[in-house]
């Protein structure tokens, strides 16, 4: 049985029927990982022994007839910027090449308690900022749909799900790192409302924008994972004291009467093939009874520069703790100043350093009002665009990325060019609203992703729309051509 | 050009980064490219707009003043590059 | 009159009296082994996030109210970015833009003149860790050790307007501030444990001018006395610089207690802290109702208490000032007064014996064994004539050390005053026999000779004789 392509809820059913044990499932995944990992490079660490032990523990629990969660015994992987107790967590940076957290991120702890089995840690961009440097021992994942396609951002989590190395994964999203890679790899990516999932244990890039979320194979799995990871955490001040619904109940195959907006600014900037797919999906939703209308979100163009400024400012501060004193890399020098500077110069890659200096610039006393405050004002305007749209619409539909995954070599090392491809994703982070990235067909043999956006804590609508599309088209389930 | 190599040298110092002469030229170029792009924000009229201070209007998230078990010292020091007698060691400060 | 005027502002960091740190549940206990009171939050481990201690907000607001400040209805935290090995996150979480308390004042008295010193602001912030240098001094050490037990301890920083004009005024300000913070239960205010630290901004200008001179910031002062001396030194130094036609350099200077001088710390960095709003901790909204609830928890403050001691108990203003300078002394006084209603006698003993012993031993009142009930019993024994004032001091010292009842000490040491004439007759006879010259002097009209004879009797009884009784008996005997 090709277990590594089945969704979580199917695997659960089969284990419940004693078709196979969790240990057998985990062994099956481990074998598959050893077959494809050289090509996919989605995992920087594989925790084989611990995974088998965890699986056996779940099997024993099941044998004793204890009540277990739908995620019990399911192989998962967690992106390498989310702390896992006793398991190396590196942010794909030379700076943290040896960092072993003494604690679990809240979301990781919740999944462990639910019995999900940690297979390993997913590769990513360095600190989610720029490409990991192969020479430092880290790398970016390949796209299982086309290994010659360039990595779509910190995509280990998406690639692992697409390539069958984990049944679901956990990642983070500061500028679209859950949604764009999902789109490129033909899987589901979900960025919850800011505060919906605890940020405790997520290594900060930009605190006001970062949010943990899952990659899954289908909408049913998404609901299962959200049910576990969402909810108030007393260790995180930004964690919201908002009741969490049972997301299984949002899996409703019906969009009749829903009002869906198509922001024209998002479509205008998209490649024609991608825009066509989005319109096609909107048409399908109308066919199913939703009402789709164009809407204008006039400040969309300012989201990217505002996001650039805010994320660089926060990153310059969040990355200041890497100084060679308490953890991670240290490069020796005669004095503290030399040790700090040498450690940081060696530990960080080029794009990280550029962003740190940019952040230092925009926060400097001389530039603070022109850049930082201005960006916060633009952030208000972007948020107001959403507020106005949600007065009228239940949700919005946009491309998850204006383009399909780039072919290798086409996406330059120019950080600005890389940023420009995030125009559809960053407004969501600025506003703190939730968004779903759902595969919808292909262009030129590469997957296209839709993005659905809704108001704060309105996740249920996104599950309903995604589920309805999934039940009524065959466009949302894409199979990579690779030996997966 | 918005920043000079001299400015970048200062930014690097504030960021505790060592730059070679070659680095300095390269970072000056890429920072200016970015700053040129960011200049588009100048055209946005933000006169009376309130800056977004916090993402969501959350306030008064407190904990009670009660003790919580911290880390065993061994674990607290486990990731440190240099340790002596229960403390983190750093080279000379001045 | 000097041609120059000193302009001094103080920044005082006060550790708040909480069980746990500002953003984590680690203990704030002083003096534990290095890095034993730490967790991911106060070590700044990647991914850790903290949550604000509610008690800190209440103590800070209470301090602000006691200092006559306005309290911010909506305030938040900011990051102050700089690099130092004791600073685990590379930034300090502080309140830069919106302090919880602002625009307050306190009143001081120097050389009999009252003066109001305005307080700019009081804000909450976290303490960094502690550095221990391998050779003892930062200047000569080849390495340093970092202990993060103190990292994340809750502080308030209280900033005065530059309205102080001398080292003596600065010291008076600190003493008053310390008393207010102690009264309100906001802090232990122990300078030797670092729970109160003070930096001074000092500049001078020609007397009568308004423009401010270039200031220096003085650090490393470990007592109020040191603050006064450092400021006095620095003012003189700056005047000398100006008199020589030079310019004062804006810099940070360290006070050297042994040499009695300030020295440049030669910092290379012209700091730009790049402050911005902290996103990882919650803003604070203090409702009017909450503020009022806190206001009623503020006890009678030192000035009011001093006035009450003068008005209700007729204490001299000086005595009342000394007693109310510390809450523990003032409470000790009140409790003693309940059991022994002679305010002046109590204040004499507090200001005399009690403070003498505390100062001599460098102790806090709470560390001694003396109790108000004990002092009241002692004063009653003296009043009854059971012991003399002098013996009383000996008993007091024993009470201070051992905490026993005075009557028991008197009994154990056999210190009862001898007023019994029968017991004294023999001794008086012997003294008269041994001192014929003094006897003759007295009898020839030299009144003061009696004093010598009384003294001899006291000596022979090791101070236990009742001097009044001895005096009367001697006169009677010599008149025979
Ligand atoms: Mg301060
Ligand atoms: Zn702690």
mmCIF file of N, CA, C and O in Angstrom, chain A residues 297-327:
data_model
loop_
_atom_site.group_PDB
_atom_site.id
_atom_site.type_symbol
_atom_site.label_atom_id
_atom_site.label_comp_id
_atom_site.label_asym_id
_atom_site.label_seq_id
_atom_site.Cartn_x
_atom_site.Cartn_y
_atom_site.Cartn_z
ATOM 1 N N UNK A 297 -8.874 47.078 -3.598
ATOM 2 C CA UNK A 297 -8.135 47.251 -2.342
ATOM 3 C C UNK A 297 -6.970 48.175 -2.654
ATOM 4 O O UNK A 297 -5.862 47.730 -2.953
ATOM 5 N N UNK A 298 -7.233 49.480 -2.600
ATOM 6 C CA UNK A 298 -6.336 50.468 -3.219
ATOM 7 C C UNK A 298 -4.922 50.533 -2.634
ATOM 8 O O UNK A 298 -4.028 51.032 -3.298
ATOM 9 N N UNK A 299 -4.724 50.069 -1.412
ATOM 10 C CA UNK A 299 -3.385 50.219 -0.825
ATOM 11 C C UNK A 299 -2.507 48.975 -0.967
ATOM 12 O O UNK A 299 -1.427 48.910 -0.380
ATOM 13 N N UNK A 300 -2.977 48.034 -1.783
ATOM 14 C CA UNK A 300 -2.240 46.778 -1.930
ATOM 15 C C UNK A 300 -0.784 46.997 -2.353
ATOM 16 O O UNK A 300 0.119 46.338 -1.829
ATOM 17 N N UNK A 301 -0.557 47.939 -3.223
ATOM 18 C CA UNK A 301 0.802 48.153 -3.731
ATOM 19 C C UNK A 301 1.756 48.620 -2.637
ATOM 20 O O UNK A 301 2.979 48.448 -2.750
ATOM 21 N N UNK A 302 1.200 49.224 -1.577
ATOM 22 C CA UNK A 302 2.072 49.739 -0.518
ATOM 23 C C UNK A 302 2.379 48.676 0.552
ATOM 24 O O UNK A 302 3.178 48.897 1.444
ATOM 25 N N UNK A 303 1.689 47.558 0.427
ATOM 26 C CA UNK A 303 1.891 46.514 1.436
ATOM 27 C C UNK A 303 3.328 45.993 1.409
ATOM 28 O O UNK A 303 3.945 45.793 2.455
ATOM 29 N N UNK A 304 3.859 45.801 0.218
ATOM 30 C CA UNK A 304 5.187 45.202 0.112
ATOM 31 C C UNK A 304 6.276 46.104 0.717
ATOM 32 O O UNK A 304 7.050 45.641 1.559
ATOM 33 N N UNK A 305 6.339 47.392 0.313
ATOM 34 C CA UNK A 305 7.361 48.223 0.979
ATOM 35 C C UNK A 305 7.135 48.354 2.493
ATOM 36 O O UNK A 305 8.103 48.352 3.262
ATOM 37 N N UNK A 306 5.877 48.457 2.908
ATOM 38 C CA UNK A 306 5.614 48.567 4.352
ATOM 39 C C UNK A 306 6.090 47.300 5.069
ATOM 40 O O UNK A 306 6.733 47.355 6.120
ATOM 41 N N UNK A 307 5.773 46.164 4.453
ATOM 42 C CA UNK A 307 6.182 44.880 5.032
ATOM 43 C C UNK A 307 7.701 44.762 5.076
ATOM 44 O O UNK A 307 8.279 44.275 6.053
ATOM 45 N N UNK A 308 8.337 45.263 4.016
ATOM 46 C CA UNK A 308 9.801 45.205 3.945
ATOM 47 C C UNK A 308 10.405 45.975 5.127
ATOM 48 O O UNK A 308 11.318 45.510 5.819
ATOM 49 N N UNK A 309 9.877 47.152 5.366
ATOM 50 C CA UNK A 309 10.412 48.005 6.434
ATOM 51 C C UNK A 309 10.134 47.392 7.817
ATOM 52 O O UNK A 309 11.026 47.262 8.659
ATOM 53 N N UNK A 310 8.896 47.001 8.042
ATOM 54 C CA UNK A 310 8.526 46.473 9.362
ATOM 55 C C UNK A 310 9.268 45.163 9.643
ATOM 56 O O UNK A 310 9.807 44.959 10.734
ATOM 57 N N UNK A 311 9.323 44.288 8.634
ATOM 58 C CA UNK A 311 9.986 43.007 8.889
ATOM 59 C C UNK A 311 11.490 43.203 9.095
ATOM 60 O O UNK A 311 12.094 42.534 9.927
ATOM 61 N N UNK A 312 12.082 44.141 8.379
ATOM 62 C CA UNK A 312 13.528 44.350 8.573
ATOM 63 C C UNK A 312 13.791 44.949 9.951
ATOM 64 O O UNK A 312 14.739 44.565 10.641
ATOM 65 N N UNK A 313 12.936 45.889 10.368
ATOM 66 C CA UNK A 313 13.118 46.515 11.683
ATOM 67 C C UNK A 313 13.036 45.459 12.780
ATOM 68 O O UNK A 313 13.909 45.362 13.651
ATOM 69 N N UNK A 314 11.979 44.664 12.725
ATOM 70 C CA UNK A 314 11.791 43.665 13.779
ATOM 71 C C UNK A 314 12.883 42.587 13.711
ATOM 72 O O UNK A 314 13.373 42.121 14.744
ATOM 73 N N UNK A 315 13.270 42.223 12.486
ATOM 74 C CA UNK A 315 14.315 41.200 12.358
ATOM 75 C C UNK A 315 15.642 41.709 12.911
ATOM 76 O O UNK A 315 16.368 40.976 13.588
ATOM 77 N N UNK A 316 15.970 42.971 12.652
ATOM 78 C CA UNK A 316 17.262 43.492 13.136
ATOM 79 C C UNK A 316 17.333 43.380 14.651
ATOM 80 O O UNK A 316 18.388 43.127 15.223
ATOM 81 N N UNK A 317 16.210 43.535 15.304
ATOM 82 C CA UNK A 317 16.158 43.433 16.759
ATOM 83 C C UNK A 317 16.080 41.964 17.209
ATOM 84 O O UNK A 317 16.802 41.542 18.115
ATOM 85 N N UNK A 318 15.222 41.188 16.561
ATOM 86 C CA UNK A 318 15.082 39.777 16.958
ATOM 87 C C UNK A 318 16.366 38.979 16.757
ATOM 88 O O UNK A 318 16.604 38.004 17.455
ATOM 89 N N UNK A 319 17.162 39.362 15.781
ATOM 90 C CA UNK A 319 18.378 38.608 15.495
ATOM 91 C C UNK A 319 19.592 39.154 16.249
ATOM 92 O O UNK A 319 20.717 38.711 16.051
ATOM 93 N N UNK A 320 19.329 40.127 17.144
ATOM 94 C CA UNK A 320 20.438 40.697 17.916
ATOM 95 C C UNK A 320 20.924 39.740 19.000
ATOM 96 O O UNK A 320 22.048 39.847 19.466
ATOM 97 N N UNK A 321 20.071 38.785 19.377
ATOM 98 C CA UNK A 321 20.456 37.888 20.482
ATOM 99 C C UNK A 321 21.524 36.883 20.071
ATOM 100 O O UNK A 321 22.101 36.225 20.923
ATOM 101 N N UNK A 322 21.766 36.762 18.768
ATOM 102 C CA UNK A 322 22.769 35.798 18.310
ATOM 103 C C UNK A 322 24.137 36.460 18.385
ATOM 104 O O UNK A 322 24.560 37.155 17.471
ATOM 105 N N UNK A 323 24.776 36.282 19.543
ATOM 106 C CA UNK A 323 26.020 37.003 19.810
ATOM 107 C C UNK A 323 27.144 36.092 20.286
ATOM 108 O O UNK A 323 28.195 36.546 20.694
ATOM 109 N N UNK A 324 26.887 34.771 20.255
ATOM 110 C CA UNK A 324 27.954 33.846 20.631
ATOM 111 C C UNK A 324 28.148 33.658 22.125
ATOM 112 O O UNK A 324 29.138 33.067 22.539
ATOM 113 N N UNK A 325 27.228 34.167 22.941
ATOM 114 C CA UNK A 325 27.411 34.033 24.390
ATOM 115 C C UNK A 325 26.694 32.815 24.957
ATOM 116 O O UNK A 325 27.273 32.030 25.704
ATOM 117 N N UNK A 326 25.425 32.642 24.606
ATOM 118 C CA UNK A 326 24.595 31.637 25.290
ATOM 119 C C UNK A 326 24.348 30.366 24.479
ATOM 120 O O UNK A 326 24.042 29.322 25.025
ATOM 121 N N UNK A 327 24.419 30.463 23.151
ATOM 122 C CA UNK A 327 24.114 29.306 22.303
ATOM 123 C C UNK A 327 24.617 29.594 20.900
ATOM 124 O O UNK A 327 24.942 30.735 20.565
#
